[in-house]
């Protein structure tokens, strides 16, 4: 996850905190800028960050698992290829 996304959500959280601290003096005319709407947006952003973090962790676990499963395949394939080349058989057999 990009650090800039985390920083932006943290900065947005500070902004929502400032708006809440202003209390009744913060009274925007647009509904999208009201403190309740901003708090809802902040919660959604935090949930999205958490979901992205969980998805990244699951992705990394899948990669590690696949690497562990196939770790021994290269030496095995190399031995098979060497054994076939040493057997002096033709390609048609």
PDB file of C-alpha atoms in Angstrom:
ATOM      1  CA  UNK A   1       0.000   0.000   0.000  1.00  0.00           C
ATOM      2  CA  UNK A   2       1.298   3.391  -0.864  1.00  0.00           C
ATOM      3  CA  UNK A   3       2.326   5.530   2.050  1.00  0.00           C
ATOM      4  CA  UNK A   4       0.801   8.591   0.387  1.00  0.00           C
ATOM      5  CA  UNK A   5      -2.679   7.057   0.707  1.00  0.00           C
ATOM      6  CA  UNK A   6      -2.167   6.546   4.419  1.00  0.00           C
ATOM      7  CA  UNK A   7      -0.883  10.113   4.760  1.00  0.00           C
ATOM      8  CA  UNK A   8      -3.873  11.519   2.882  1.00  0.00           C
ATOM      9  CA  UNK A   9      -6.342   9.664   5.099  1.00  0.00           C
ATOM     10  CA  UNK A  10      -4.458  10.877   8.182  1.00  0.00           C
ATOM     11  CA  UNK A  11      -4.556  14.460   6.908  1.00  0.00           C
ATOM     12  CA  UNK A  12      -8.265  14.112   6.188  1.00  0.00           C
ATOM     13  CA  UNK A  13      -8.727  12.836   9.746  1.00  0.00           C
ATOM     14  CA  UNK A  14      -6.994  15.953  11.056  1.00  0.00           C
ATOM     15  CA  UNK A  15      -9.295  18.098   8.933  1.00  0.00           C
ATOM     16  CA  UNK A  16     -12.378  16.347  10.296  1.00  0.00           C
ATOM     17  CA  UNK A  17     -11.016  16.813  13.824  1.00  0.00           C
ATOM     18  CA  UNK A  18     -10.533  20.532  13.228  1.00  0.00           C
ATOM     19  CA  UNK A  19     -14.070  20.833  11.887  1.00  0.00           C
ATOM     20  CA  UNK A  20     -15.415  19.007  14.941  1.00  0.00           C
ATOM     21  CA  UNK A  21     -13.410  21.250  17.270  1.00  0.00           C
ATOM     22  CA  UNK A  22     -14.948  24.334  15.677  1.00  0.00           C
ATOM     23  CA  UNK A  23     -18.365  23.101  16.788  1.00  0.00           C
ATOM     24  CA  UNK A  24     -21.324  25.302  15.923  1.00  0.00           C
ATOM     25  CA  UNK A  25     -19.147  27.945  14.274  1.00  0.00           C
ATOM     26  CA  UNK A  26     -18.443  25.465  11.458  1.00  0.00           C
ATOM     27  CA  UNK A  27     -21.722  25.520   9.572  1.00  0.00           C
ATOM     28  CA  UNK A  28     -21.242  25.012   5.814  1.00  0.00           C
ATOM     29  CA  UNK A  29     -24.186  25.459   3.472  1.00  0.00           C
ATOM     30  CA  UNK A  30     -23.391  22.325   1.451  1.00  0.00           C
ATOM     31  CA  UNK A  31     -24.518  19.017   2.935  1.00  0.00           C
ATOM     32  CA  UNK A  32     -21.395  17.310   1.577  1.00  0.00           C
ATOM     33  CA  UNK A  33     -19.230  19.491   3.857  1.00  0.00           C
ATOM     34  CA  UNK A  34     -21.148  18.903   7.101  1.00  0.00           C
ATOM     35  CA  UNK A  35     -19.225  17.210   9.901  1.00  0.00           C
ATOM     36  CA  UNK A  36     -21.375  14.070   9.844  1.00  0.00           C
ATOM     37  CA  UNK A  37     -20.752  13.586   6.115  1.00  0.00           C
ATOM     38  CA  UNK A  38     -17.040  14.215   6.544  1.00  0.00           C
ATOM     39  CA  UNK A  39     -16.907  11.713   9.416  1.00  0.00           C
ATOM     40  CA  UNK A  40     -18.661   9.118   7.233  1.00  0.00           C
ATOM     41  CA  UNK A  41     -16.175   9.721   4.427  1.00  0.00           C
ATOM     42  CA  UNK A  42     -13.280   9.366   6.855  1.00  0.00           C
ATOM     43  CA  UNK A  43     -14.653   6.062   8.131  1.00  0.00           C
ATOM     44  CA  UNK A  44     -15.056   4.781   4.562  1.00  0.00           C
ATOM     45  CA  UNK A  45     -11.496   5.831   3.729  1.00  0.00           C
ATOM     46  CA  UNK A  46     -10.143   4.040   6.805  1.00  0.00           C
ATOM     47  CA  UNK A  47     -12.111   0.896   5.904  1.00  0.00           C
ATOM     48  CA  UNK A  48     -10.758   1.042   2.351  1.00  0.00           C
ATOM     49  CA  UNK A  49      -7.194   1.322   3.655  1.00  0.00           C
ATOM     50  CA  UNK A  50      -7.758  -1.657   5.925  1.00  0.00           C
ATOM     51  CA  UNK A  51      -9.267  -3.696   3.074  1.00  0.00           C
ATOM     52  CA  UNK A  52      -6.304  -2.838   0.841  1.00  0.00           C
ATOM     53  CA  UNK A  53      -3.899  -3.834   3.603  1.00  0.00           C
ATOM     54  CA  UNK A  54      -5.655  -7.192   4.095  1.00  0.00           C
ATOM     55  CA  UNK A  55      -5.646  -7.801   0.326  1.00  0.00           C
ATOM     56  CA  UNK A  56      -1.924  -6.998   0.133  1.00  0.00           C
ATOM     57  CA  UNK A  57      -1.147  -9.359   3.009  1.00  0.00           C
ATOM     58  CA  UNK A  58      -3.166 -12.165   1.375  1.00  0.00           C
ATOM     59  CA  UNK A  59      -1.376 -11.529  -1.916  1.00  0.00           C
ATOM     60  CA  UNK A  60       2.049 -11.703  -0.270  1.00  0.00           C
ATOM     61  CA  UNK A  61       1.085 -14.917   1.550  1.00  0.00           C
ATOM     62  CA  UNK A  62      -0.015 -16.472  -1.754  1.00  0.00           C
ATOM     63  CA  UNK A  63       3.271 -15.482  -3.407  1.00  0.00           C
ATOM     64  CA  UNK A  64       5.320 -16.902  -0.524  1.00  0.00           C
ATOM     65  CA  UNK A  65       3.321 -20.124  -0.544  1.00  0.00           C
ATOM     66  CA  UNK A  66       3.805 -20.555  -4.296  1.00  0.00           C
ATOM     67  CA  UNK A  67       7.533 -19.874  -4.017  1.00  0.00           C
ATOM     68  CA  UNK A  68       7.856 -22.468  -1.257  1.00  0.00           C
ATOM     69  CA  UNK A  69       5.922 -25.068  -3.280  1.00  0.00           C
ATOM     70  CA  UNK A  70       8.033 -24.624  -6.399  1.00  0.00           C
ATOM     71  CA  UNK A  71      11.371 -24.084  -4.664  1.00  0.00           C
ATOM     72  CA  UNK A  72      12.558 -27.641  -5.293  1.00  0.00           C
ATOM     73  CA  UNK A  73      11.357 -27.966  -8.871  1.00  0.00           C
ATOM     74  CA  UNK A  74      14.397 -26.428 -10.579  1.00  0.00           C
ATOM     75  CA  UNK A  75      16.906 -28.945  -9.163  1.00  0.00           C
ATOM     76  CA  UNK A  76      14.523 -31.787 -10.065  1.00  0.00           C
ATOM     77  CA  UNK A  77      14.073 -30.577 -13.653  1.00  0.00           C
ATOM     78  CA  UNK A  78      17.809 -30.080 -14.016  1.00  0.00           C
ATOM     79  CA  UNK A  79      18.442 -33.675 -12.885  1.00  0.00           C
ATOM     80  CA  UNK A  80      15.802 -35.032 -15.283  1.00  0.00           C
ATOM     81  CA  UNK A  81      17.260 -33.083 -18.222  1.00  0.00           C
ATOM     82  CA  UNK A  82      20.779 -34.272 -17.389  1.00  0.00           C
ATOM     83  CA  UNK A  83      19.586 -37.872 -17.071  1.00  0.00           C
ATOM     84  CA  UNK A  84      17.802 -37.685 -20.431  1.00  0.00           C
ATOM     85  CA  UNK A  85      20.797 -36.154 -22.160  1.00  0.00           C
ATOM     86  CA  UNK A  86      23.092 -38.818 -20.693  1.00  0.00           C
ATOM     87  CA  UNK A  87      20.864 -41.678 -21.823  1.00  0.00           C
ATOM     88  CA  UNK A  88      21.994 -41.450 -25.486  1.00  0.00           C
ATOM     89  CA  UNK A  89      18.486 -41.892 -26.795  1.00  0.00           C
ATOM     90  CA  UNK A  90      17.321 -40.226 -29.986  1.00  0.00           C
ATOM     91  CA  UNK A  91      14.727 -37.452 -30.012  1.00  0.00           C
ATOM     92  CA  UNK A  92      12.168 -39.709 -31.706  1.00  0.00           C
ATOM     93  CA  UNK A  93      12.132 -42.222 -28.822  1.00  0.00           C
TER      94      UNK A  93
END
